[in-house]
XYZ file of C-alpha atoms in Angstrom:
507
model
C 4.279 -24.852 31.901
C 7.054 -23.298 29.768
C 7.113 -19.542 29.328
C 5.530 -18.405 26.071
C 7.888 -17.233 23.363
C 7.514 -13.556 22.531
C 7.952 -11.829 19.180
C 7.731 -8.246 17.949
C 7.194 -7.248 14.332
C 8.836 -4.030 13.159
C 7.392 -2.929 9.816
C 9.031 -0.600 7.319
C 7.919 0.486 3.867
C 4.483 0.503 2.324
C 0.995 -0.592 3.327
C 1.549 -3.906 1.524
C 4.282 -4.686 4.044
C 1.872 -3.880 6.871
C -0.539 -6.522 5.567
C 2.316 -9.028 5.282
C 3.364 -8.329 8.882
C -0.164 -8.974 10.104
C -0.213 -12.273 8.209
C 3.058 -13.259 9.910
C 1.531 -12.185 13.223
C -1.477 -14.423 12.529
C 0.737 -17.403 11.766
C 2.865 -16.880 14.871
C -0.084 -16.291 17.199
C -1.745 -19.461 15.892
C 1.413 -21.385 16.810
C 1.537 -20.098 20.383
C 3.791 -17.074 20.113
C 2.924 -14.038 22.207
C 2.938 -10.838 20.165
C 4.417 -7.799 21.891
C 4.540 -4.250 20.626
C 8.137 -3.286 21.414
C 11.209 -5.132 20.161
C 12.971 -4.663 23.515
C 10.239 -6.771 25.170
C 10.507 -9.640 22.689
C 12.615 -12.781 22.521
C 12.757 -12.303 18.748
C 12.542 -9.047 16.810
C 11.336 -9.598 13.241
C 12.068 -6.638 10.960
C 9.886 -6.529 7.842
C 12.214 -4.695 5.481
C 11.647 -2.534 2.409
C 13.781 -3.058 -0.697
C 12.334 -0.467 -3.072
C 14.878 2.365 -3.238
C 18.258 3.111 -1.672
C 16.883 5.284 1.136
C 14.371 2.592 2.134
C 17.059 -0.065 2.135
C 19.213 2.108 4.398
C 16.292 2.546 6.794
C 15.853 -1.233 6.856
C 19.520 -1.829 7.689
C 19.374 0.848 10.389
C 16.313 -0.830 11.918
C 18.067 -4.200 11.961
C 21.150 -2.710 13.619
C 19.002 -0.874 16.166
C 17.197 -4.104 17.030
C 20.533 -5.904 17.284
C 21.681 -3.386 19.903
C 18.849 -4.586 22.145
C 20.568 -7.943 22.523
C 23.172 -6.268 24.723
C 20.782 -4.764 27.271
C 17.274 -6.005 26.616
C 15.281 -9.215 26.496
C 15.868 -9.631 22.770
C 17.853 -12.733 21.892
C 17.557 -12.757 18.106
C 16.945 -10.355 15.229
C 15.509 -11.657 11.962
C 15.057 -9.897 8.613
C 12.026 -10.643 6.433
C 10.265 -8.670 3.718
C 11.288 -7.249 0.372
C 14.927 -6.488 1.100
C 15.416 -9.927 2.624
C 13.757 -11.560 -0.390
C 15.603 -9.412 -2.904
C 19.127 -10.010 -1.536
C 18.894 -13.188 0.561
C 22.327 -14.679 1.172
C 24.036 -11.475 0.045
C 22.278 -9.548 2.807
C 23.060 -12.263 5.358
C 26.759 -12.114 4.480
C 26.859 -8.316 4.515
C 24.887 -8.001 7.769
C 26.040 -10.655 10.258
C 24.162 -8.756 12.981
C 20.973 -10.338 11.616
C 20.542 -13.824 13.099
C 18.410 -14.839 10.144
C 17.397 -13.589 6.695
C 14.132 -15.210 5.628
C 12.509 -14.991 2.214
C 8.854 -15.260 1.249
C 9.111 -19.045 0.930
C 9.867 -19.190 4.672
C 6.649 -17.455 5.715
C 4.495 -20.604 5.768
C 6.877 -22.125 8.330
C 7.832 -18.908 10.104
C 7.261 -20.312 13.594
C 9.718 -23.175 13.169
C 12.245 -20.883 11.509
C 12.172 -18.471 14.455
C 12.296 -21.299 16.996
C 15.370 -22.746 15.291
C 17.116 -19.377 15.393
C 16.057 -18.743 19.000
C 17.451 -22.149 20.000
C 20.863 -21.264 18.604
C 20.494 -22.981 15.266
C 20.828 -21.411 11.872
C 18.504 -21.103 8.895
C 20.368 -20.785 5.620
C 19.488 -17.654 3.679
C 18.128 -18.259 0.210
C 19.791 -17.440 -3.090
C 17.533 -14.858 -4.751
C 15.736 -15.725 -7.965
C 13.471 -13.903 -10.389
C 10.048 -14.670 -8.948
C 8.359 -13.770 -12.227
C 9.531 -17.128 -13.542
C 7.622 -19.073 -10.883
C 4.262 -18.593 -12.615
C 2.972 -19.006 -16.186
C 3.482 -16.080 -18.522
C -0.222 -16.029 -19.404
C -2.251 -14.358 -16.596
C -5.248 -16.666 -17.065
C -3.078 -19.711 -16.330
C -1.749 -18.394 -13.033
C -4.501 -18.959 -10.486
C -4.069 -22.711 -10.206
C -0.272 -22.501 -10.297
C -0.273 -19.744 -7.663
C -1.351 -22.236 -5.003
C 2.205 -23.590 -4.945
C 3.941 -20.190 -4.804
C 4.411 -18.071 -1.663
C 2.236 -14.958 -1.954
C 2.507 -12.899 1.256
C -0.781 -11.376 2.324
C -2.927 -13.951 0.513
C -3.263 -16.431 3.355
C -6.653 -17.745 4.454
C -7.889 -20.491 6.750
C -10.681 -22.777 5.613
C -13.684 -22.691 7.928
C -14.585 -25.998 9.598
C -17.228 -28.191 8.030
C -20.766 -27.525 9.203
C -24.040 -29.401 8.778
C -25.890 -28.642 5.571
C -28.625 -26.029 6.023
C -32.211 -27.165 6.112
C -32.992 -24.933 3.165
C -30.458 -24.170 0.432
C -29.661 -20.479 -0.062
C -30.667 -18.698 -3.214
C -28.014 -19.174 -5.909
C -27.349 -15.466 -6.203
C -26.429 -15.289 -2.503
C -23.520 -17.691 -2.919
C -20.235 -16.097 -4.059
C -19.417 -17.585 -7.437
C -15.793 -18.198 -6.520
C -16.268 -20.142 -3.286
C -14.096 -23.268 -3.349
C -15.835 -26.389 -4.569
C -17.476 -28.320 -1.759
C -17.457 -25.454 0.732
C -21.072 -24.927 1.748
C -22.087 -21.381 2.741
C -23.166 -22.693 6.156
C -19.596 -23.676 6.945
C -18.692 -20.016 7.049
C -16.243 -17.855 5.117
C -12.556 -18.457 4.703
C -11.003 -16.522 7.570
C -7.973 -14.324 6.876
C -4.679 -15.588 8.221
C -4.077 -12.306 9.965
C -3.724 -10.703 13.392
C -4.071 -6.945 13.783
C -1.020 -5.195 15.191
C -2.739 -1.923 16.105
C -6.171 -0.538 16.893
C -6.402 1.995 14.060
C -9.847 2.368 12.456
C -8.074 2.062 9.094
C -6.602 -1.124 7.638
C -5.174 -2.174 4.302
C -6.474 -5.164 2.373
C -4.285 -6.781 -0.247
C -6.080 -6.986 -3.585
C -3.255 -8.675 -5.480
C 0.484 -9.308 -5.446
C 3.188 -8.774 -8.014
C 3.288 -6.772 -11.214
C 3.401 -7.515 -14.929
C 4.577 -4.082 -15.976
C 8.219 -3.665 -16.943
C 9.027 -0.102 -15.934
C 12.722 0.347 -16.609
C 13.455 1.912 -13.205
C 11.637 -0.637 -11.002
C 12.922 -3.919 -9.595
C 9.754 -4.846 -7.682
C 8.430 -7.460 -10.166
C 11.674 -9.436 -9.924
C 11.264 -10.074 -6.193
C 7.480 -9.750 -5.803
C 6.742 -11.834 -8.892
C 4.060 -11.749 -11.565
C 0.641 -10.238 -10.956
C -1.776 -12.521 -9.067
C -5.255 -11.376 -7.986
C -6.869 -12.557 -4.780
C -10.296 -14.108 -5.102
C -13.165 -11.658 -4.569
C -14.619 -13.827 -1.798
C -11.313 -13.703 0.117
C -11.166 -9.918 -0.184
C -14.783 -9.630 0.963
C -14.353 -12.027 3.873
C -11.222 -10.244 5.063
C -13.071 -6.934 4.905
C -15.931 -8.394 6.969
C -13.413 -9.710 9.496
C -11.728 -6.311 9.744
C -15.109 -4.637 10.250
C -15.694 -6.995 13.184
C -12.370 -5.771 14.607
C -13.642 -2.190 14.542
C -12.119 -1.073 11.243
C -14.099 1.681 9.508
C -11.982 2.303 6.410
C -10.222 -0.215 4.223
C -7.572 0.678 1.680
C -7.110 -1.742 -1.196
C -3.421 -2.203 -1.935
C -1.284 -3.986 -4.505
C 1.448 -3.091 -6.961
C -1.217 -2.276 -9.580
C -4.888 -2.247 -8.638
C -6.092 -1.402 -12.142
C -4.992 -4.878 -13.298
C -7.159 -6.650 -10.733
C -9.111 -9.538 -12.205
C -7.193 -9.989 -15.449
C -5.951 -13.402 -14.279
C -9.473 -14.283 -13.121
C -10.916 -13.707 -16.581
C -12.495 -10.303 -15.895
C -10.430 -7.115 -16.102
C -13.496 -5.190 -14.857
C -13.796 -7.210 -11.665
C -12.825 -4.240 -9.479
C -15.846 -2.313 -10.721
C -18.197 -5.012 -9.420
C -16.239 -5.719 -6.222
C -16.138 -2.139 -4.938
C -19.912 -1.780 -4.311
C -19.890 -5.112 -2.457
C -17.042 -3.967 -0.217
C -18.811 -0.665 0.430
C -21.887 -2.634 1.510
C -20.087 -4.537 4.282
C -21.690 -3.741 7.647
C -19.513 -1.417 9.683
C -17.355 -0.170 6.816
C -17.686 3.566 6.275
C -15.133 4.104 3.508
C -13.362 2.074 0.845
C -10.239 3.535 -0.735
C -8.304 2.258 -3.745
C -4.592 2.992 -3.982
C -2.061 2.765 -6.808
C -3.830 3.167 -10.122
C -2.026 3.065 -13.459
C -3.034 6.031 -15.678
C -2.609 3.959 -18.841
C -5.067 1.362 -17.512
C -7.816 3.672 -16.264
C -11.205 2.704 -17.714
C -14.334 4.851 -17.988
C -16.293 2.280 -15.995
C -13.748 2.293 -13.153
C -13.786 6.086 -13.033
C -17.590 5.971 -12.852
C -17.570 3.532 -9.920
C -14.881 5.456 -8.039
C -16.734 8.749 -8.428
C -20.337 7.660 -7.868
C -20.460 4.747 -5.394
C -21.575 5.562 -1.865
C -18.797 4.940 0.676
C -16.178 4.500 -2.053
C -13.747 7.401 -1.824
C -13.391 9.449 -5.025
C -9.652 9.157 -4.597
C -7.146 8.710 -7.429
C -3.632 7.625 -6.532
C -2.304 7.829 -10.083
C 1.213 6.654 -10.855
C 2.261 9.288 -13.397
C 6.048 9.234 -12.636
C 6.692 11.906 -15.312
C 4.825 13.653 -18.132
C 7.445 14.289 -20.829
C 6.817 11.722 -23.608
C 10.484 10.891 -24.240
C 11.163 10.261 -20.555
C 8.035 8.150 -20.203
C 9.074 6.017 -23.177
C 12.514 5.510 -21.636
C 10.711 4.454 -18.459
C 8.671 1.937 -20.526
C 5.517 3.870 -19.698
C 2.839 5.689 -21.673
C 1.142 9.056 -21.830
C 2.018 12.739 -21.897
C 1.103 15.985 -20.196
C -2.048 16.694 -22.177
C -3.431 13.157 -21.884
C -2.811 13.155 -18.156
C -4.520 16.520 -17.739
C -7.435 15.233 -19.781
C -7.726 12.217 -17.466
C -7.840 14.490 -14.417
C -10.418 16.714 -16.129
C -12.595 13.656 -16.820
C -12.411 12.620 -13.173
C -13.288 16.108 -11.896
C -16.157 16.457 -14.343
C -17.767 13.548 -12.486
C -16.571 14.429 -8.972
C -15.315 18.027 -8.691
C -13.828 17.522 -5.221
C -12.142 14.187 -5.992
C -8.715 13.680 -4.486
C -5.718 13.095 -6.733
C -2.088 12.399 -5.874
C 1.012 11.099 -7.622
C 4.750 10.486 -7.397
C 7.391 11.713 -9.831
C 10.984 10.810 -10.636
C 13.291 13.648 -11.659
C 16.735 13.357 -13.178
C 15.924 10.164 -15.070
C 18.650 9.194 -17.553
C 18.322 11.369 -20.641
C 15.952 13.883 -19.050
C 16.572 17.213 -20.778
C 15.823 20.706 -19.530
C 12.856 20.722 -21.884
C 11.612 17.433 -20.413
C 11.900 18.838 -16.913
C 10.035 21.983 -17.983
C 7.271 19.774 -19.396
C 6.987 17.998 -16.034
C 6.766 21.391 -14.327
C 3.957 22.335 -16.716
C 1.998 19.245 -15.808
C 2.482 19.554 -12.055
C 1.519 23.240 -12.192
C -1.788 22.547 -13.956
C -2.727 19.185 -12.412
C -4.029 20.547 -9.059
C -2.867 17.471 -7.161
C -3.606 17.165 -3.449
C -0.327 15.401 -2.686
C 2.905 15.074 -4.633
C 5.888 12.858 -3.922
C 9.156 13.723 -5.667
C 12.165 11.418 -5.897
C 15.550 11.865 -7.466
C 16.557 9.072 -9.830
C 19.065 6.503 -8.601
C 20.162 3.238 -10.167
C 18.451 0.114 -8.877
C 20.158 -3.274 -9.163
C 18.857 -5.397 -12.001
C 16.823 -2.698 -13.732
C 17.058 -1.692 -17.370
C 17.560 1.978 -16.508
C 20.698 1.129 -14.545
C 22.307 0.151 -17.878
C 21.425 3.431 -19.624
C 24.463 5.492 -20.587
C 22.758 8.917 -20.560
C 22.999 9.432 -16.788
C 22.767 12.964 -15.433
C 25.333 14.387 -13.054
C 24.242 13.991 -9.458
C 24.298 17.739 -8.847
C 21.798 18.181 -11.706
C 19.534 15.506 -10.224
C 19.772 17.111 -6.788
C 19.005 20.591 -8.132
C 15.942 19.387 -10.044
C 14.761 17.409 -7.016
C 15.027 20.459 -4.773
C 13.314 22.709 -7.326
C 10.340 20.416 -7.992
C 9.975 19.608 -4.295
C 9.642 23.318 -3.474
C 7.149 23.768 -6.285
C 5.169 20.734 -5.153
C 4.989 22.085 -1.603
C 3.617 25.403 -2.860
C 1.122 23.809 -5.236
C -0.284 21.321 -2.741
C -0.677 24.094 -0.163
C -2.613 26.100 -2.785
C -4.763 23.061 -3.538
C -5.546 22.734 0.173
C -6.614 26.395 0.249
C -9.027 25.695 -2.610
C -10.848 23.329 -0.264
C -11.705 26.030 2.267
C -15.495 26.094 2.453
C -15.925 22.440 1.394
C -17.928 20.067 3.579
C -16.034 16.848 4.204
C -16.708 13.427 5.654
C -13.853 13.025 8.132
C -12.874 9.771 9.797
C -11.430 10.408 13.259
C -8.137 8.541 13.612
C -6.526 9.854 16.784
C -7.347 11.958 19.820
C -4.472 13.509 21.716
C -4.272 16.225 24.353
C -1.402 17.926 22.555
C -2.406 17.444 18.895
C -6.186 17.470 19.325
C -8.643 15.463 17.250
C -7.076 14.349 13.970
C -8.838 12.683 11.063
C -8.754 12.283 7.309
C -11.144 13.162 4.524
C -11.868 11.145 1.396
C -9.040 12.833 -0.538
C -6.409 11.945 2.098
C -4.839 8.508 2.332
C -3.079 7.408 5.522
C 0.397 8.842 6.173
C 0.934 10.335 2.713
C -1.680 12.991 1.958
C -2.120 15.292 4.903
C -4.800 15.279 7.592
C -7.668 17.229 9.118
C -7.621 18.958 12.506
C -11.188 18.946 13.804
C -12.557 21.799 15.907
C -15.904 23.051 17.183
C -17.513 26.395 16.351
C -15.822 27.969 19.388
C -12.405 26.614 18.425
C -12.295 23.849 21.028
C -11.565 20.170 20.417
C -14.736 18.140 19.846
C -15.557 15.174 22.053
C -14.959 12.404 19.527
C -13.453 8.937 19.576
C -11.309 7.257 16.915
C -13.457 5.511 14.329
C -16.174 8.162 14.307
C -17.161 9.580 10.911
C -18.274 13.218 11.073
C -19.208 15.998 8.697
C -16.994 19.052 8.932
C -16.523 22.307 7.050
C -13.006 23.387 6.080
C -12.218 26.740 7.690
C -8.442 26.919 7.327
C -5.230 25.248 6.197
C -1.757 24.494 7.504
C 0.238 23.566 4.418
C -1.454 20.455 2.992
C -3.335 19.890 6.265
C -6.844 21.218 6.781
C -8.629 22.725 9.770
C -12.329 21.859 9.771
C -15.254 22.722 12.025
C -17.576 19.858 12.967
C -21.171 20.201 11.776
C -23.017 18.074 14.294
C -26.166 20.118 13.909
C -26.128 19.589 10.148
C -26.274 15.818 10.010
C -22.809 14.926 11.266
C -22.719 11.433 12.734
């Protein structure tokens, strides 16, 4: 019997890329590939690249070069680039980086096994010529769902369940998801996700949609991720159930713009009805929604996010700036006072709700007064986490053509200034939480670091964490995946120190 082919997936970038990697893992495992954790132990190293900003692209190239070095002294025979950077640059990346044995775009994902086998056998797979993926689907959102079946949408893959005998007694109509495919009886089971988990974390992301219809002048993502396409509610629910069976306790809904979910399915308020259903899945302890557009926030969505049991009152709001003139140049909407009013509305319903955002400084045309206005907003917003980025031109974006560019030293100075301010403000916000009682999901237990978890206001990797202790200062005896009540007794920057309250109802 021939030795099984081995493959390792190295993932860079955002949580959406992590979902895409697990879909690729599912496809490869189904075709007989053995998944291994380390690239040095694999016949093929597949690097899922990020193509968002210059720093991320550099990290992707570095990862590809590092994997290529393994070919000289490890088992690795081939290194292949996939993901956003590979899709965005295609043949250009292949020509510029001959160390990569293959550069595969999204259209290659459905046949990923054969592509890798060809490369491993010494053959070549021609890199694609990039195209604007927004043009692959109808302009009207409501016309997209049927057309989307013929377009590669990473992270949307499902496998139809096998046919099963009809049940003796038909289920009640209200128990059948309204969007099940025609002819698929409930007894035949749900559509399984085309996915294989690559770690044992109690937290997993679920893709709610792909693409984006917004035209922010600084962002190239829509051109290579395409137009906005929602996943069907039944697919999102079934994937969540599957993840719960794998031991996942928290799901994080991800997409380029979660507030647009359902607009191509005929119901822009679909997220409001889906969230309680996801929270009701057996085994799931917390549902988190990421990436919300401030201009698209609805009163009903705020109500659901702040009042639904097991749905985290967490608001990852993409403000980007707060000075009106800069926002208009970004092709965005709002201003400092409207954004503060939005945060006040949220906190009037859930005083301890988490809120985070990212900001771009040094945008073309940004004046000192504009920067001062951004400082005013950040100072009063009481955000739990703040990401600050200095503006840089991105290929193919409108902003790259603007003539009012700031000198790089001005951009760097403003970046350093706001970053320092953000660090101080988020540390102050953490101190405000001393005395709060939190629901903390244990994520890791380590002899050196202790028991680490996250509260409802903390998303994975970006928003800080909670160090759990007992009343005598020792590490509690807890396993990853456990949800416990804990009282905040101290802070370390944005991180919290919290004492477990087992005697007060902790689970």
